[in-house]
Amino acid sequence: AQRVTQPEKLLSVFKGAPVELKCNYSYSGSPELFWYVQYSRQRLQLLLRHISRESIKGFTADLNKGETSFHLKKPFAQEEDSAMYYCALRNNAGNMLTFGGGTRLMVKP
Amino acid sequence: DVKVTQSSRYLVKRTGEKVFLECVQDMDHENMFWYRQDPGLGLRLIYFSYDVKMKEKGDIPEGYSVSREKKERFSLILESASTNQTSMYLCASSAVNQPQHFGDGTRLSIL
């Protein structure tokens, strides 16, 4: 069975500080990993996917198959980054996603 | 831009009632999904549909059923609502092997 774990429910940093939201997964095959973000009073939206290897809003995430991790990083946090972040995994058998429990990021001024 | 529309933002029902949550997408996506979102538990898949009249159970289908009579519409049905079904319900759609797009959610309270 596949599983996604986000160990931190809440992460609080000061503006300008580096931020890393942790995501670990368990899956025996080759997964596809995503980060979704939900800003206050907005719908859940895709932030980035590992196969794109792109940086969105200054965020990057690298799939580490050895450590089965897909941590989300940003070198300098901004107040507008405050949101709920979800890591998700899609297996190679279909279209369903498995989500982690989510991490609330609070960026303080 | 993909639009996934959920019929209600807020809904209050009583225990034992039959509840319908509706979702419509305008991008001719094959796949549609229903999740519930609870603090600390993230999103949990209730049901998934990959074509008209086709459905698969997700992780927590008990107490729910779904209907997909048309490609653009996916309905979630609570046959006999209970208080533990109070939650935020999210609908999503996607093309095959593409990222999912979400609706605004329906906050359902069962009294």
CSV table of C-alpha atoms in Angstrom, one decimal:
chain,number,residue,atom,x,y,z
A,1,ALA,CA,0.0,0.0,0.0
A,2,GLN,CA,1.2,3.5,-0.7
A,3,ARG,CA,1.5,6.1,2.0
A,4,VAL,CA,2.5,9.8,2.2
A,5,THR,CA,3.7,11.3,5.5
A,6,GLN,CA,4.1,15.0,6.3
A,7,PRO,CA,5.6,14.9,9.8
A,8,GLU,CA,4.9,18.6,10.6
A,9,LYS,CA,1.4,19.8,11.0
A,10,LEU,CA,2.5,23.3,11.5
A,11,LEU,CA,5.7,25.1,10.5
A,12,SER,CA,6.3,28.7,11.6
A,13,VAL,CA,9.2,30.8,10.1
A,14,PHE,CA,10.1,34.5,9.9
A,15,LYS,CA,9.9,36.3,6.6
A,16,GLY,CA,13.2,35.9,4.7
A,17,ALA,CA,14.1,32.7,6.4
A,18,PRO,CA,14.6,29.4,4.5
A,19,VAL,CA,11.7,27.0,4.6
A,20,GLU,CA,11.6,23.2,4.1
A,21,LEU,CA,8.3,21.3,4.2
A,22,LYS,CA,9.0,17.6,4.6
A,23,CYS,CA,7.3,14.8,2.7
A,24,ASN,CA,8.1,11.1,2.9
A,25,TYR,CA,6.4,8.4,1.0
A,26,SER,CA,6.3,4.6,0.8
A,27,TYR,CA,5.6,2.9,-2.5
A,28,SER,CA,7.4,0.0,-4.1
A,29,GLY,CA,7.2,1.2,-7.7
A,30,SER,CA,8.1,4.5,-9.5
A,31,PRO,CA,5.8,7.2,-8.1
A,32,GLU,CA,4.9,10.6,-9.4
A,33,LEU,CA,5.0,13.2,-6.7
A,34,PHE,CA,3.1,16.5,-6.4
A,35,TRP,CA,2.8,19.5,-4.1
A,36,TYR,CA,-0.5,21.1,-3.8
A,37,VAL,CA,-1.2,24.4,-2.0
A,38,GLN,CA,-4.3,25.9,-0.5
A,39,TYR,CA,-4.3,29.6,0.4
A,40,SER,CA,-6.8,31.0,2.8
A,41,ARG,CA,-10.3,30.9,1.3
A,42,GLN,CA,-9.0,29.6,-2.0
A,43,ARG,CA,-9.3,26.3,-3.7
A,44,LEU,CA,-6.6,23.6,-3.6
A,45,GLN,CA,-4.2,24.1,-6.5
A,46,LEU,CA,-1.2,22.4,-8.0
A,47,LEU,CA,2.1,24.0,-7.0
A,48,LEU,CA,4.6,21.7,-8.7
A,49,ARG,CA,5.2,18.1,-9.9
A,50,HIS,CA,8.5,16.3,-9.8
A,51,ILE,CA,8.6,15.4,-13.5
A,52,SER,CA,8.4,19.1,-14.4
A,53,ARG,CA,11.6,19.9,-12.5
A,54,GLU,CA,10.6,23.5,-12.4
A,55,SER,CA,10.5,26.3,-9.8
A,56,ILE,CA,7.1,27.8,-9.0
A,57,LYS,CA,6.9,30.9,-6.8
A,58,GLY,CA,10.5,30.2,-5.7
A,59,PHE,CA,9.7,26.7,-4.5
A,60,THR,CA,11.6,23.6,-5.6
A,61,ALA,CA,11.3,20.0,-4.7
A,62,ASP,CA,13.6,17.1,-5.6
A,63,LEU,CA,12.5,13.5,-5.6
A,64,ASN,CA,15.0,11.5,-3.6
A,65,LYS,CA,14.3,7.8,-4.3
A,66,GLY,CA,16.9,6.6,-1.9
A,67,GLU,CA,15.4,8.4,1.0
A,68,THR,CA,11.8,8.2,-0.4
A,69,SER,CA,11.4,11.9,0.1
A,70,PHE,CA,10.0,14.9,-1.8
A,71,HIS,CA,10.7,17.9,0.4
A,72,LEU,CA,9.5,21.3,-0.6
A,73,LYS,CA,12.1,24.1,-0.2
A,74,LYS,CA,12.3,27.9,-0.6
A,75,PRO,CA,15.4,29.9,0.3
A,76,PHE,CA,13.6,33.0,1.4
A,77,ALA,CA,10.0,32.7,2.7
A,78,GLN,CA,7.5,35.5,2.0
A,79,GLU,CA,4.3,36.3,4.0
A,80,GLU,CA,2.2,35.4,1.0
A,81,ASP,CA,3.6,31.9,1.2
A,82,SER,CA,1.4,31.3,4.3
A,83,ALA,CA,-0.9,28.5,3.4
A,84,MET,CA,-1.7,24.8,3.8
A,85,TYR,CA,0.6,22.5,1.8
A,86,TYR,CA,-0.2,19.0,0.8
A,87,CYS,CA,2.2,16.4,-0.7
A,88,ALA,CA,0.6,13.8,-2.9
A,89,LEU,CA,1.7,10.6,-4.7
A,90,ARG,CA,0.3,9.0,-7.8
A,91,ASN,CA,1.3,5.4,-8.5
A,92,ASN,CA,2.0,4.1,-12.0
A,93,ALA,CA,-1.1,2.0,-12.0
A,94,GLY,CA,-3.7,4.7,-12.4
A,95,ASN,CA,-5.0,8.2,-11.8
A,96,MET,CA,-5.7,8.2,-8.1
A,97,LEU,CA,-3.7,10.4,-5.7
A,98,THR,CA,-2.7,9.6,-2.1
A,99,PHE,CA,-2.3,12.8,0.0
A,100,GLY,CA,-0.3,13.5,3.1
A,101,GLY,CA,-1.9,15.0,6.2
A,102,GLY,CA,-0.8,18.5,5.2
A,103,THR,CA,1.5,21.1,6.7
A,104,ARG,CA,0.3,24.6,7.6
A,105,LEU,CA,3.1,27.1,6.9
A,106,MET,CA,3.0,30.4,8.7
A,107,VAL,CA,5.4,33.1,7.7
A,108,LYS,CA,5.6,35.8,10.3
A,109,PRO,CA,6.7,39.4,9.5
B,1,ASP,CA,-8.8,27.6,-17.4
B,2,VAL,CA,-10.3,24.5,-15.9
B,3,LYS,CA,-13.4,25.1,-14.0
B,4,VAL,CA,-14.7,22.6,-11.4
B,5,THR,CA,-17.9,23.9,-9.8
B,6,GLN,CA,-19.5,22.5,-6.7
B,7,SER,CA,-23.1,23.4,-6.2
B,8,SER,CA,-23.0,24.6,-2.6
B,9,ARG,CA,-20.3,26.2,-0.5
B,10,TYR,CA,-22.1,25.5,2.8
B,11,LEU,CA,-24.8,22.9,3.5
B,12,VAL,CA,-26.5,22.0,6.8
B,13,LYS,CA,-28.5,18.8,7.0
B,14,ARG,CA,-30.0,16.5,9.7
B,15,THR,CA,-29.0,13.0,10.7
B,16,GLY,CA,-30.8,10.4,8.6
B,17,GLU,CA,-31.3,12.7,5.6
B,18,LYS,CA,-30.3,11.8,2.1
B,19,VAL,CA,-27.8,14.3,0.9
B,20,PHE,CA,-26.6,15.1,-2.6
B,21,LEU,CA,-23.4,17.0,-3.4
B,22,GLU,CA,-23.0,18.0,-7.0
B,23,CYS,CA,-19.9,18.7,-9.1
B,24,VAL,CA,-19.6,19.9,-12.7
B,25,GLN,CA,-16.4,20.3,-14.8
B,26,ASP,CA,-16.2,22.0,-18.1
B,27,MET,CA,-13.0,20.5,-19.6
B,28,ASP,CA,-14.3,17.2,-20.9
B,29,HIS,CA,-12.1,15.4,-18.3
B,30,GLU,CA,-12.4,11.6,-18.1
B,31,ASN,CA,-11.6,11.4,-14.4
B,32,MET,CA,-13.6,12.9,-11.5
B,33,PHE,CA,-13.0,12.4,-7.8
B,34,TRP,CA,-14.6,13.1,-4.5
B,35,TYR,CA,-12.5,13.7,-1.3
B,36,ARG,CA,-13.2,14.7,2.2
B,37,GLN,CA,-10.7,17.0,3.9
B,38,ASP,CA,-10.3,16.9,7.7
B,39,PRO,CA,-7.7,18.6,9.8
B,40,GLY,CA,-4.6,16.4,10.4
B,41,LEU,CA,-5.9,13.8,8.0
B,42,GLY,CA,-5.4,15.6,4.7
B,43,LEU,CA,-7.5,14.6,1.8
B,44,ARG,CA,-9.0,11.1,1.7
B,45,LEU,CA,-10.5,9.7,-1.5
B,46,ILE,CA,-14.1,8.6,-1.2
B,47,TYR,CA,-14.8,7.6,-4.8
B,48,PHE,CA,-13.3,8.0,-8.2
B,49,SER,CA,-14.9,7.8,-11.7
B,50,TYR,CA,-12.9,7.2,-14.9
B,51,ASP,CA,-15.8,7.3,-17.3
B,52,VAL,CA,-19.6,7.7,-17.5
B,53,LYS,CA,-21.3,5.1,-15.3
B,54,MET,CA,-17.9,3.8,-14.1
B,55,LYS,CA,-16.7,4.2,-10.5
B,56,GLU,CA,-14.1,2.8,-8.1
B,57,LYS,CA,-14.1,2.9,-4.4
B,58,GLY,CA,-11.4,5.1,-2.7
B,59,ASP,CA,-10.1,4.7,0.8
B,60,ILE,CA,-13.3,5.6,2.7
B,61,PRO,CA,-16.4,4.7,0.6
B,62,GLU,CA,-18.5,3.5,3.6
B,63,GLY,CA,-21.7,5.5,3.9
B,64,TYR,CA,-21.3,7.1,0.5
B,65,SER,CA,-22.4,6.4,-3.1
B,66,VAL,CA,-21.8,8.2,-6.3
B,67,SER,CA,-23.4,8.7,-9.7
B,68,ARG,CA,-21.9,9.7,-13.0
B,69,GLU,CA,-24.6,9.7,-15.7
B,70,LYS,CA,-23.0,12.4,-17.8
B,71,LYS,CA,-19.3,13.0,-18.3
B,72,GLU,CA,-19.3,16.5,-16.9
B,73,ARG,CA,-21.2,15.8,-13.7
B,74,PHE,CA,-20.2,13.6,-10.7
B,75,SER,CA,-22.6,13.4,-7.7
B,76,LEU,CA,-21.8,12.3,-4.2
B,77,ILE,CA,-24.7,10.8,-2.2
B,78,LEU,CA,-24.9,10.3,1.5
B,79,GLU,CA,-27.6,7.7,1.8
B,80,SER,CA,-28.4,8.4,5.5
B,81,ALA,CA,-26.3,11.3,6.8
B,82,SER,CA,-24.5,10.9,10.2
B,83,THR,CA,-22.7,13.4,12.3
B,84,ASN,CA,-19.3,11.8,11.6
B,85,GLN,CA,-19.8,12.8,7.9
B,86,THR,CA,-19.5,16.5,8.9
B,87,SER,CA,-16.6,17.6,6.9
B,88,MET,CA,-15.3,19.6,3.9
B,89,TYR,CA,-15.9,17.8,0.6
B,90,LEU,CA,-13.7,18.5,-2.4
B,91,CYS,CA,-14.4,17.5,-6.0
B,92,ALA,CA,-11.6,17.2,-8.5
B,93,SER,CA,-11.3,16.4,-12.2
B,94,SER,CA,-8.4,15.5,-14.5
B,95,ALA,CA,-7.5,14.3,-17.9
B,96,VAL,CA,-5.9,10.9,-18.1
B,97,ASN,CA,-2.5,10.9,-16.3
B,98,GLN,CA,-2.7,14.7,-15.8
B,99,PRO,CA,-2.8,16.7,-12.5
B,100,GLN,CA,-6.1,17.1,-10.8
B,101,HIS,CA,-8.1,20.4,-10.6
B,102,PHE,CA,-10.2,21.1,-7.6
B,103,GLY,CA,-13.4,22.8,-6.8
B,104,ASP,CA,-14.0,25.3,-4.0
B,105,GLY,CA,-15.3,22.7,-1.7
B,106,THR,CA,-18.6,22.2,0.2
B,107,ARG,CA,-18.6,22.5,3.9
B,108,LEU,CA,-21.2,20.0,5.1
B,109,SER,CA,-22.6,20.0,8.6
B,110,ILE,CA,-24.8,17.2,9.8
B,111,LEU,CA,-26.8,18.1,12.9
